[in-house]
Coordinates of C-alpha atoms in Angstrom, one line a residue:
M19 CA 36.0 39.2 47.4
G20 CA 37.5 38.2 43.8
R21 CA 39.6 35.5 45.1
L22 CA 36.3 33.7 46.7
V23 CA 34.5 33.9 43.5
R24 CA 37.3 32.4 41.6
R25 CA 37.4 29.6 44.4
C26 CA 33.7 28.8 44.0
L27 CA 34.0 28.7 40.2
A28 CA 36.9 26.2 40.4
V29 CA 34.9 24.1 42.7
L30 CA 31.9 24.1 40.5
L31 CA 34.0 23.4 37.6
V32 CA 35.6 20.3 39.2
W33 CA 32.3 19.1 40.4
G34 CA 30.8 19.3 36.9
L35 CA 33.9 17.1 35.4
L36 CA 33.4 14.5 38.1
V37 CA 29.6 14.4 37.3
L38 CA 30.5 13.9 33.6
A39 CA 33.1 11.3 34.2
V40 CA 30.6 9.2 36.2
L41 CA 27.8 9.6 33.4
Q42 CA 30.5 8.5 31.0
L43 CA 31.3 5.5 33.0
R44 CA 27.6 4.5 33.6
E45 CA 26.8 5.1 29.7
G46 CA 29.1 2.3 28.4
H47 CA 29.4 1.4 24.8
V48 CA 26.2 1.3 22.6
D49 CA 26.5 -0.7 19.4
T50 CA 24.7 1.4 16.7
H51 CA 25.1 -1.0 14.3
T52 CA 22.5 -3.7 15.6
S53 CA 19.7 -1.7 13.7
D54 CA 18.0 -3.5 10.9
P55 CA 18.6 -1.5 7.7
R56 CA 15.5 -3.0 6.3
S57 CA 13.4 -1.4 8.9
R58 CA 10.3 0.3 7.8
L59 CA 10.4 2.5 10.9
L60 CA 12.0 6.1 10.2
L61 CA 14.0 8.3 12.7
M62 CA 14.0 5.9 15.6
K63 CA 17.3 5.7 17.4
A64 CA 19.2 2.5 17.4
V65 CA 19.8 0.9 21.1
A66 CA 21.4 -2.2 21.8
S67 CA 19.3 -5.0 23.5
T68 CA 21.1 -4.9 26.7
P69 CA 19.2 -4.7 30.1
H70 CA 20.5 -1.3 30.9
T71 CA 19.7 0.3 27.6
E72 CA 16.2 -1.1 27.6
N73 CA 15.6 0.1 31.2
A74 CA 16.9 3.6 30.2
A75 CA 14.6 3.5 27.1
N76 CA 11.8 2.8 29.4
A77 CA 12.8 5.5 32.0
A78 CA 13.0 8.1 29.3
A79 CA 9.7 7.1 27.9
S80 CA 8.0 7.4 31.5
S81 CA 9.5 10.7 32.3
S82 CA 9.1 12.3 29.0
S83 CA 5.8 13.7 29.9
T84 CA 7.2 15.8 32.8
T85 CA 11.1 16.3 31.9
T86 CA 13.3 16.7 29.1
S87 CA 15.5 13.7 28.5
P88 CA 19.2 14.6 29.0
T89 CA 21.2 15.0 25.5
P90 CA 23.5 11.9 24.8
P91 CA 27.3 12.6 24.9
L92 CA 28.6 14.0 21.7
E93 CA 30.7 11.0 21.2
S94 CA 27.7 8.7 21.0
L95 CA 25.8 11.0 18.8
L96 CA 28.7 11.1 16.3
V97 CA 28.4 7.2 15.7
A98 CA 24.9 7.0 16.0
E99 CA 22.7 6.0 13.0
P100 CA 19.0 6.7 12.8
F101 CA 16.7 3.9 11.2
V102 CA 15.7 5.0 7.8
D103 CA 14.1 2.8 5.1
K104 CA 17.0 1.7 2.6
N105 CA 14.9 -0.6 0.8
G106 CA 14.1 2.0 -2.1
S107 CA 17.8 2.6 -2.8
N108 CA 18.2 -1.2 -3.3
R109 CA 15.2 -1.8 -5.8
T110 CA 15.9 -3.2 -9.0
Q111 CA 14.4 -1.9 -12.4
A112 CA 12.5 -5.0 -12.6
E113 CA 11.0 -4.6 -9.2
A114 CA 9.9 -1.1 -9.8
E115 CA 8.2 -2.4 -13.2
A116 CA 6.6 -5.2 -11.3
E117 CA 5.2 -2.5 -8.8
V118 CA 3.7 -0.5 -11.5
A119 CA 2.2 -3.4 -13.2
R120 CA 0.6 -4.5 -10.0
T121 CA -0.7 -0.9 -9.2
L122 CA -2.0 -0.4 -12.5
P123 CA -3.5 -3.9 -13.7
R124 CA -5.5 -2.4 -16.4
V125 CA -2.4 -1.2 -18.3
P126 CA -0.4 -3.6 -20.3
V127 CA 2.8 -2.5 -18.9
D128 CA 4.5 -6.1 -19.5
F129 CA 3.3 -6.1 -23.0
W130 CA 4.9 -2.6 -23.7
L131 CA 8.0 -3.4 -21.9
K132 CA 8.5 -6.3 -24.2
N133 CA 8.0 -4.4 -27.1
K134 CA 8.8 -0.8 -26.4
N135 CA 12.1 -1.1 -28.5
R136 CA 10.4 -2.9 -31.5
P137 CA 8.7 -1.0 -34.4
M138 CA 5.1 -1.2 -33.3
F139 CA 3.0 0.9 -36.0
Y140 CA 0.7 0.2 -38.9
K141 CA 2.6 0.5 -42.0
N142 CA 4.9 3.5 -41.2
E143 CA 6.0 5.1 -37.9
S144 CA 3.5 7.8 -38.3
C145 CA 0.4 5.6 -38.2
A146 CA -1.1 4.0 -35.3
K147 CA 2.0 3.7 -33.1
M148 CA 1.7 1.8 -30.1
P149 CA 1.7 4.5 -27.3
S150 CA 4.5 4.6 -24.6
I151 CA 2.8 4.3 -21.3
F152 CA 4.7 7.4 -20.3
E153 CA 2.4 9.0 -23.1
L154 CA -0.9 7.7 -21.8
E155 CA -3.3 10.4 -20.4
F156 CA -4.4 9.2 -17.0
N157 CA -7.3 10.7 -15.1
N158 CA -7.9 10.0 -11.4
V159 CA -5.4 7.1 -11.2
Y160 CA -7.5 4.3 -12.7
W161 CA -9.1 5.9 -15.6
Q162 CA -7.7 6.7 -19.1
T163 CA -8.7 9.7 -21.4
M164 CA -9.7 10.1 -25.1
H165 CA -10.3 13.4 -26.4
T166 CA -12.4 13.9 -29.6
T167 CA -14.0 16.7 -31.4
N168 CA -17.2 15.7 -30.0
G169 CA -16.7 14.7 -26.3
T170 CA -14.4 13.2 -23.9
F171 CA -13.9 9.5 -23.1
Q172 CA -12.8 8.2 -19.7
L173 CA -12.0 4.5 -20.1
Y174 CA -12.0 2.3 -17.3
G175 CA -11.7 -1.5 -18.5
A176 CA -11.7 -3.8 -21.7
Y177 CA -13.0 -7.5 -22.0
Y178 CA -12.9 -10.2 -24.5
D179 CA -16.5 -11.3 -25.3
V180 CA -17.1 -14.8 -27.0
R181 CA -20.4 -15.5 -25.5
R182 CA -22.6 -17.9 -27.7
F183 CA -25.5 -15.8 -27.5
S184 CA -23.7 -12.7 -28.7
R185 CA -24.9 -12.0 -32.5
I186 CA -21.6 -9.9 -33.3
G187 CA -19.4 -12.7 -32.9
P188 CA -15.9 -12.4 -30.9
A189 CA -15.7 -8.8 -29.8
V190 CA -13.7 -6.7 -27.2
R191 CA -16.2 -4.6 -25.1
I192 CA -14.9 -1.3 -23.4
L193 CA -16.4 0.1 -20.3
G194 CA -16.3 3.9 -19.5
M195 CA -17.9 7.2 -19.4
I196 CA -18.7 9.7 -22.0
N197 CA -19.8 13.4 -21.3
R198 CA -22.3 13.1 -24.2
I199 CA -25.7 11.7 -24.5
E200 CA -26.1 9.5 -27.8
P201 CA -22.5 10.2 -29.1
T202 CA -22.2 10.3 -32.7
V203 CA -18.4 10.7 -32.9
K204 CA -16.7 8.1 -35.0
T205 CA -14.0 6.3 -33.1
Y206 CA -11.7 3.3 -33.9
C207 CA -10.2 0.4 -31.9
Q208 CA -6.5 -0.5 -32.3
F209 CA -6.0 -3.9 -31.4
W210 CA -2.7 -5.3 -30.5
F211 CA -2.0 -8.8 -30.5
D212 CA 1.0 -10.8 -29.3
A213 CA 3.9 -11.4 -31.6
Q214 CA 2.5 -9.1 -34.1
K215 CA 4.1 -5.8 -34.8
E216 CA 1.0 -4.0 -36.6
P217 CA -2.4 -3.2 -34.9
V218 CA -5.5 -4.2 -36.3
L219 CA -7.6 -1.2 -36.8
V220 CA -11.5 -1.5 -36.5
K221 CA -14.4 0.9 -36.4
T222 CA -16.1 1.1 -33.3
M223 CA -19.4 -0.8 -33.9
E224 CA -21.7 0.4 -30.8
Y225 CA -21.9 2.8 -27.8
K226 CA -24.5 1.0 -25.6
Y227 CA -26.2 3.4 -23.0
I228 CA -26.2 2.0 -19.4
W229 CA -28.9 4.0 -18.2
Y230 CA -32.6 5.0 -19.0
K231 CA -33.1 8.9 -19.9
K232 CA -36.3 8.9 -17.8
W233 CA -34.1 8.4 -14.5
G234 CA -32.5 12.0 -15.2
N235 CA -29.2 13.4 -15.7
Y236 CA -29.8 13.2 -19.5
K237 CA -27.6 16.1 -20.2
Q238 CA -24.6 16.9 -22.6
G239 CA -21.5 17.4 -20.4
I240 CA -22.4 15.0 -17.7
Y241 CA -20.3 12.0 -17.9
Q242 CA -22.7 8.9 -18.7
P243 CA -21.8 5.3 -18.5
Y244 CA -21.5 3.5 -21.7
L245 CA -20.5 0.0 -22.9
I246 CA -18.5 0.4 -26.3
A247 CA -18.1 -2.6 -28.5
C248 CA -15.6 -3.4 -31.4
Q249 CA -15.8 -6.6 -33.3
I250 CA -12.7 -8.7 -34.1
P251 CA -12.2 -9.2 -37.7
K252 CA -12.7 -12.8 -38.8
T253 CA -8.8 -12.9 -39.8
H254 CA -8.2 -12.7 -36.1
H255 CA -11.2 -14.8 -34.6
A256 CA -8.8 -17.4 -33.4
K257 CA -6.7 -15.0 -31.4
V258 CA -7.2 -12.9 -28.3
P259 CA -6.2 -9.4 -28.3
V260 CA -3.7 -8.5 -25.5
S261 CA -4.6 -4.7 -25.6
V262 CA -6.8 -2.4 -27.2
S263 CA -6.7 1.6 -27.5
M264 CA -9.3 4.1 -28.9
V265 CA -8.9 7.0 -31.2
E266 CA -10.7 9.2 -33.3
K267 CA -8.9 8.7 -36.3
P268 CA -7.2 5.3 -37.4
C269 CA -3.7 6.6 -37.5
D270 CA -3.6 8.5 -34.3
T271 CA -1.2 7.7 -31.5
A272 CA -3.6 6.8 -28.5
T273 CA -3.4 8.4 -25.3
N274 CA -5.1 5.2 -23.8
H275 CA -4.0 1.7 -23.8
L276 CA -5.9 -1.0 -21.9
R277 CA -5.4 -4.8 -21.1
V278 CA -7.9 -7.0 -22.5
L279 CA -9.2 -9.1 -19.8
Y280 CA -10.1 -12.6 -20.5
D281 CA -10.4 -15.3 -17.9
R282 CA -11.9 -18.6 -18.8
P283 CA -11.1 -21.6 -16.5
A284 CA -11.7 -25.1 -17.4
K285 CA -14.8 -25.4 -15.2
K286 CA -17.2 -22.6 -13.7
K287 CA -17.6 -21.9 -10.1
G288 CA -21.1 -21.4 -8.5
F289 CA -21.8 -17.8 -7.1
A290 CA -20.1 -14.6 -7.0
V291 CA -21.3 -11.4 -5.3
C292 CA -20.4 -8.0 -6.4
V293 CA -20.6 -4.7 -4.2
K294 CA -20.4 -1.3 -5.5
G295 CA -17.9 1.2 -4.4
L296 CA -17.7 1.4 -0.5
D297 CA -18.2 5.0 0.6
F298 CA -17.8 4.5 4.6
L299 CA -15.0 7.0 5.5
H300 CA -16.0 7.7 8.9
E301 CA -18.8 4.9 9.6
D302 CA -17.2 1.8 11.3
L303 CA -19.2 -1.0 9.7
S304 CA -16.6 -3.5 10.2
V305 CA -18.3 -5.8 12.6
R306 CA -21.4 -6.0 10.6
L307 CA -19.2 -6.5 7.6
V308 CA -17.7 -9.6 9.1
E309 CA -21.2 -11.1 9.9
W310 CA -22.4 -10.4 6.4
I311 CA -19.5 -11.8 4.6
E312 CA -19.4 -15.0 7.0
L313 CA -23.5 -15.4 6.3
L314 CA -22.9 -15.1 2.2
G315 CA -20.0 -17.7 2.8
I316 CA -22.4 -20.4 4.5
L317 CA -25.1 -19.6 1.9
G318 CA -22.8 -20.4 -1.0
A319 CA -20.9 -17.5 -2.2
E320 CA -17.7 -18.5 -3.5
K321 CA -16.2 -15.0 -3.6
V322 CA -17.2 -11.5 -3.1
F323 CA -15.9 -8.6 -5.2
F324 CA -15.7 -5.2 -3.4
Y325 CA -14.8 -1.8 -5.0
E326 CA -13.3 0.6 -2.6
L327 CA -13.8 4.6 -2.7
Q328 CA -13.2 5.7 0.9
V329 CA -13.6 3.2 4.1
H330 CA -12.8 3.4 7.7
P331 CA -9.5 1.9 8.5
N332 CA -11.1 -1.0 10.5
I333 CA -13.3 -2.1 7.1
S334 CA -10.0 -2.0 5.4
K335 CA -8.6 -4.3 8.2
V336 CA -11.5 -6.9 7.5
L337 CA -11.1 -6.5 3.9
R338 CA -7.3 -7.2 3.9
H339 CA -8.0 -10.2 5.9
Y340 CA -10.3 -11.9 3.8
E341 CA -8.3 -10.8 0.6
Q342 CA -5.5 -12.8 2.2
Q343 CA -7.8 -16.0 2.6
G344 CA -8.7 -15.6 -1.1
R345 CA -12.4 -15.1 0.0
V346 CA -12.9 -11.5 -1.3
S347 CA -11.1 -9.2 -4.1
V348 CA -10.9 -5.6 -3.2
T349 CA -10.4 -3.0 -6.3
P350 CA -9.5 0.7 -5.4
L351 CA -11.9 2.9 -7.2
T352 CA -12.2 6.6 -8.2
L353 CA -14.8 8.9 -9.9
P354 CA -13.6 10.1 -13.4
G355 CA -13.4 13.4 -14.9
G356 CA -13.9 16.5 -12.6
Q357 CA -15.8 14.7 -9.9
P358 CA -14.2 14.9 -6.5
N359 CA -12.0 12.1 -4.9
I360 CA -11.0 14.1 -1.9
P361 CA -11.9 12.0 1.4
G362 CA -14.9 13.4 3.2
F363 CA -15.9 15.7 0.1
Q364 CA -16.4 13.0 -2.1
H365 CA -19.0 11.5 0.3
M366 CA -20.7 14.9 0.4
Y367 CA -20.8 15.0 -3.4
L368 CA -22.3 11.5 -3.6
V369 CA -25.0 12.2 -1.1
K370 CA -25.9 15.7 -2.8
K371 CA -25.6 14.3 -6.3
V372 CA -27.9 11.1 -6.2
N373 CA -28.1 10.7 -10.0
H374 CA -24.3 10.9 -10.2
K375 CA -23.9 8.5 -7.8
R376 CA -26.3 6.0 -9.4
Q377 CA -24.6 6.5 -12.8
N378 CA -21.1 6.0 -11.2
E379 CA -22.2 2.7 -9.8
L380 CA -22.7 1.3 -13.0
I381 CA -19.1 1.1 -13.6
P382 CA -17.9 -1.2 -10.8
Y383 CA -21.1 -3.5 -11.4
N384 CA -20.4 -4.0 -15.0
D385 CA -16.6 -4.5 -14.5
C386 CA -17.4 -7.0 -12.1
L387 CA -19.7 -8.8 -14.6
Y388 CA -17.3 -8.6 -17.3
K389 CA -14.4 -9.7 -15.1
N390 CA -16.2 -12.9 -14.3
L391 CA -18.1 -13.4 -17.6
Y392 CA -16.7 -17.2 -17.7
T393 CA -15.9 -18.0 -14.0
Y394 CA -19.3 -18.2 -12.3
E395 CA -22.7 -19.5 -13.0
Y396 CA -24.5 -16.8 -11.3
I397 CA -23.4 -13.2 -10.3
A398 CA -25.5 -11.2 -7.5
L399 CA -25.2 -7.5 -7.0
L400 CA -25.8 -7.0 -3.4
D401 CA -25.3 -3.8 -0.8
I402 CA -23.8 -5.1 2.4
D403 CA -27.0 -4.7 4.3
E404 CA -28.7 -7.0 2.0
V405 CA -29.0 -11.0 1.9
I406 CA -30.8 -13.1 -0.4
M407 CA -32.1 -15.8 2.1
P408 CA -33.5 -19.2 0.9
L409 CA -36.6 -20.1 3.0
R410 CA -36.9 -23.8 2.1
A411 CA -33.4 -24.8 0.8
R412 CA -30.6 -24.5 2.8
G413 CA -28.3 -22.5 0.4
W414 CA -28.1 -20.8 -2.8
R415 CA -27.3 -23.9 -5.0
E416 CA -30.0 -25.9 -3.5
L417 CA -32.3 -22.8 -4.0
M418 CA -31.6 -22.6 -7.7
D419 CA -32.0 -26.3 -8.1
E420 CA -35.6 -25.9 -6.9
V421 CA -36.2 -22.6 -9.0
L422 CA -34.7 -23.6 -12.4
P423 CA -37.4 -26.6 -13.0
K424 CA -40.0 -24.0 -11.9
A425 CA -38.9 -21.3 -14.5
L426 CA -38.4 -23.8 -17.3
A427 CA -42.2 -25.3 -16.7
V428 CA -43.4 -21.4 -17.3
K429 CA -41.4 -21.1 -20.3
N430 CA -38.6 -23.4 -21.7
E431 CA -35.6 -20.8 -22.2
T432 CA -32.7 -19.8 -20.1
R433 CA -33.3 -16.6 -18.1
A434 CA -31.2 -13.5 -17.8
S435 CA -31.8 -13.4 -14.3
Y436 CA -33.8 -14.7 -11.4
N437 CA -35.3 -11.9 -9.1
V438 CA -36.0 -12.1 -5.4
R439 CA -38.4 -9.6 -3.7
N440 CA -37.3 -7.2 -1.3
V441 CA -38.7 -7.2 2.5
Y442 CA -37.4 -4.9 5.1
F443 CA -35.7 -5.9 8.5
L444 CA -35.7 -2.3 10.0
D445 CA -33.3 -1.4 12.9
D446 CA -35.9 -0.1 15.1
L447 CA -38.4 -3.1 15.2
I448 CA -36.2 -4.7 17.6
H449 CA -36.7 -2.0 20.2
A450 CA -40.3 -3.1 21.1
H451 CA -39.1 -6.6 21.5
G452 CA -35.7 -6.3 23.0
W453 CA -32.4 -8.2 22.6
Y454 CA -32.1 -12.0 22.4
K455 CA -30.0 -13.3 25.4
D456 CA -28.5 -16.2 23.7
I457 CA -27.0 -14.0 20.8
P458 CA -24.1 -11.7 21.0
R459 CA -25.5 -8.2 20.6
Y460 CA -22.9 -7.5 18.0
M461 CA -24.8 -9.8 15.6
H462 CA -26.9 -7.5 14.0
M463 CA -28.7 -9.8 11.5
L464 CA -29.1 -12.4 14.1
Q465 CA -30.7 -10.0 16.5
H466 CA -33.0 -8.3 13.9
V467 CA -35.6 -11.0 13.2
Y468 CA -38.6 -8.6 13.1
R469 CA -39.4 -7.7 9.6
S470 CA -42.3 -5.8 7.8
K471 CA -45.2 -8.5 7.0
N472 CA -45.6 -6.9 3.3
F473 CA -43.0 -7.1 0.6
T474 CA -42.1 -4.1 -1.5
K475 CA -44.0 -4.4 -4.8
P476 CA -43.0 -7.1 -7.5
N477 CA -40.0 -5.8 -9.7
Q478 CA -39.4 -2.9 -7.2
Y479 CA -36.0 -2.9 -5.1
V480 CA -35.4 -6.6 -6.3
K481 CA -32.2 -8.2 -6.4
C482 CA -31.1 -10.9 -8.9
F483 CA -29.1 -13.7 -9.4
H484 CA -27.9 -12.8 -13.0
N485 CA -26.8 -15.3 -15.7
P486 CA -23.4 -14.0 -17.2
E487 CA -24.2 -15.8 -20.4
R488 CA -27.2 -13.5 -21.2
A489 CA -26.6 -10.3 -19.3
L490 CA -25.0 -7.5 -21.4
T491 CA -25.4 -4.6 -19.0
L492 CA -26.3 -4.5 -15.5
H493 CA -28.2 -2.1 -13.1
N494 CA -28.4 -2.3 -9.3
H495 CA -31.6 -4.0 -9.5
F496 CA -32.0 -6.0 -12.9
P497 CA -30.3 -6.3 -16.3
L498 CA -30.6 -3.3 -18.6
S499 CA -29.7 -5.1 -21.8
C500 CA -29.2 -8.7 -22.6
L501 CA -28.1 -11.1 -25.5
G502 CA -30.4 -13.4 -27.1
S503 CA -34.0 -13.0 -26.7
G504 CA -34.2 -10.1 -24.5
C505 CA -34.0 -9.5 -20.9
T506 CA -36.1 -12.4 -19.6
S507 CA -36.2 -12.2 -15.7
Y508 CA -38.0 -15.0 -13.6
P509 CA -39.4 -13.9 -10.2
V510 CA -38.5 -16.2 -7.5
E511 CA -41.8 -17.2 -5.3
T512 CA -41.6 -15.7 -2.0
A513 CA -42.1 -18.9 -0.5
D514 CA -38.6 -20.0 -1.7
A515 CA -36.3 -17.1 -1.2
Q516 CA -36.7 -13.2 0.0
L517 CA -34.2 -10.5 -0.2
Q518 CA -33.5 -9.5 3.7
H519 CA -33.0 -5.8 3.6
Y520 CA -31.6 -4.6 6.7
R521 CA -32.1 -0.8 7.3
A522 CA -32.6 2.0 9.7
D523 CA -35.3 3.2 7.3
C524 CA -37.0 2.6 3.9
V525 CA -35.7 4.1 0.9
R526 CA -36.6 7.8 0.4
T527 CA -39.4 6.9 -2.4
L528 CA -41.2 4.6 0.1
K529 CA -41.6 7.1 3.0
K530 CA -45.2 6.9 3.1
T531 CA -45.5 3.1 2.6
C532 CA -42.8 2.8 5.6
V533 CA -45.3 3.7 8.2
E534 CA -47.3 0.7 7.2
F535 CA -44.3 -1.4 7.3
R536 CA -43.5 -0.6 10.7
Q537 CA -47.2 -1.0 11.9
N538 CA -47.4 -4.3 10.5
S539 CA -44.3 -6.4 11.4
V540 CA -43.8 -10.3 12.2
A541 CA -41.1 -12.5 13.7
D542 CA -38.9 -14.2 10.8
T543 CA -36.2 -16.4 12.3
T544 CA -35.1 -18.0 9.1
I545 CA -31.6 -17.0 9.6
W546 CA -31.5 -18.8 13.1
R547 CA -31.0 -21.9 11.0
Y548 CA -27.2 -20.6 10.7
K549 CA -26.9 -19.2 14.1
E550 CA -24.4 -21.5 15.7
Q551 CA -22.3 -21.4 12.7
L552 CA -22.5 -17.8 11.9
I553 CA -21.9 -16.8 15.7
A554 CA -18.7 -19.0 15.6
R555 CA -17.3 -17.8 12.3
T556 CA -17.9 -14.2 13.2
T557 CA -16.8 -14.2 16.7
D558 CA -13.4 -16.2 15.6
T559 CA -12.8 -13.6 12.9
L560 CA -13.4 -10.7 15.1
R561 CA -11.1 -12.2 17.7
T562 CA -8.5 -13.0 15.2
L563 CA -8.5 -9.4 14.1
G564 CA -8.4 -8.1 17.5
F565 CA -11.7 -6.3 17.8
F566 CA -12.1 -7.7 21.4
G567 CA -8.7 -6.8 22.7
P568 CA -6.8 -9.2 24.8
V569 CA -9.3 -12.1 25.8
Q570 CA -8.2 -14.2 29.1
A571 CA -9.5 -17.8 28.8
P572 CA -11.5 -18.7 31.9
A573 CA -9.6 -20.7 34.6
S574 CA -12.2 -23.4 34.6
G575 CA -15.4 -24.3 32.8
P576 CA -16.6 -24.4 29.2
A577 CA -13.9 -23.4 26.6
S578 CA -13.9 -19.6 25.6
G579 CA -16.5 -18.4 22.9
P580 CA -19.7 -16.6 22.6
A581 CA -21.4 -18.9 25.0
A582 CA -18.6 -18.3 27.5
E583 CA -18.9 -14.6 27.3
Q584 CA -22.4 -14.4 28.1
P585 CA -23.1 -17.0 30.6
D586 CA -26.2 -15.6 32.2
R587 CA -28.5 -15.8 28.9
P588 CA -31.4 -18.3 28.5
D589 CA -31.7 -21.1 26.6
R590 CA -31.8 -20.7 22.8
P591 CA -35.2 -19.8 21.3
G592 CA -37.4 -22.5 19.5
P593 CA -37.0 -23.4 15.9
P594 CA -38.7 -21.2 13.3
S595 CA -41.8 -22.3 11.5
S596 CA -41.6 -23.9 8.3
A597 CA -42.3 -20.6 6.1
G598 CA -39.6 -18.9 8.2
A599 CA -42.1 -16.1 9.6
G600 CA -44.3 -16.7 12.4
P601 CA -45.6 -15.5 15.8
A602 CA -43.1 -13.3 18.0
P603 CA -40.8 -15.7 20.1
S604 CA -42.1 -15.9 23.7
S605 CA -41.2 -13.3 26.1
N606 CA -38.9 -15.4 28.1
E607 CA -36.6 -15.6 25.2
I608 CA -35.9 -11.7 25.1
S609 CA -34.7 -9.1 27.4

């Protein structure tokens, strides 16, 4: 019996060796040095690009759900090299510094690097020494902190202001939030100029409150938005400071250091649009965003400046696409102080704390204004569900060419803003009328052409074309403070333009009035003037970004596009009335 067992074991051993030998012959030699060391894919097994290894990889992938792949022979594993990212180990110090400068554009990294080994202080080393970037106190990535004996400052940006209507002359204005109302603490600005080892020390001139106390949140301890002003001394009027720090005592070593922004091209462009911090972590508004950006471009917006809190990946994809084209700018944003920046929870906080949300919004709005003081003739603050729509003119430039003479005829002065009245295009108004068959359903604004008959009251929920030469601080709807002769705003006639507001419902404060808005609606097809162009641009962008997936061109017939995708729709509706609003389109135009 023992002899039989030994024979069986010997047969199994021989059989196992034969199988192993066959596997070794079939395995062949795998070149593990074909992997690209620059690959960003981590822990991926390198395989040679031979038909056999490709088939083996495919076979292993297809069977992985049911069986475990056999372990490669030991000899193969000894020479295999997993893919790892080796870029970091080869980076130079200059590359690392350039990355930091890109990540923190408000910090004068290059200026500090150039002067870090020089004696940069006022009179002696113990007074107003230029702070190292490693000694700055950052808060939530993009803010810098100054603690004082009466309040904490969270500083966001600094800007050089030499506008002709400014009565204080050349100055640097610093945008930030202070956890005090009517701050009384005395502070100083330390200005740093190129090729000058000593800072220029100036007492802070003003804390301009960017809020009305009647709106609420007027409490000590809550971070409030402010615009802080420091004048440039006459001895330095011909120079632009590179950077500025704020301190409580003139000789303090600062814990903040801001680059002073100043961009003054030879010629101004026309129109820019500023959008507050986007807060759409789970809501995918990417398709509507494409339609909105394309419509603004058609109307005359030369660039859209977005600020980004938390957004859906598809929204990020859209923004990066337009950013690469130079049509939008995207600035990441956080909330300062102890306010939450955790994805999801931040949204809950902003929904619950409405006044905190409104006060935080004033930072990106005013940063956008001051970054573009000298770059654009007009700046509009819009949400992504709002469009300033000309009714007679074809675009914004033609609209303002019509509005300016009317404004000057009323009063011969340059206005700080030109406000446009709000009218609602509510989502559910289309339900009673159906979809338009010759317009893709993903074109939200083109499909929603029924609006409330009545506008919201004058000066309520308006949006403006702001004049950067005159606006000192901006609110969502109008300027809060201005240079020169006060905040004069010209109301654009509703026959010339309207603010088309695409919402599911009215704002909370208009709940009662909203019933009336819904019961009295009219068709307003003004936007259809741009229909073909807008459909083509939007669809082309969505297709480029892969929102339709792989699209097969038809074998014969018209070229692929919106028309080819919906061959059963009827002819286009008739043109709008001259005023834009009119009777409902005939029933054969909708489904």
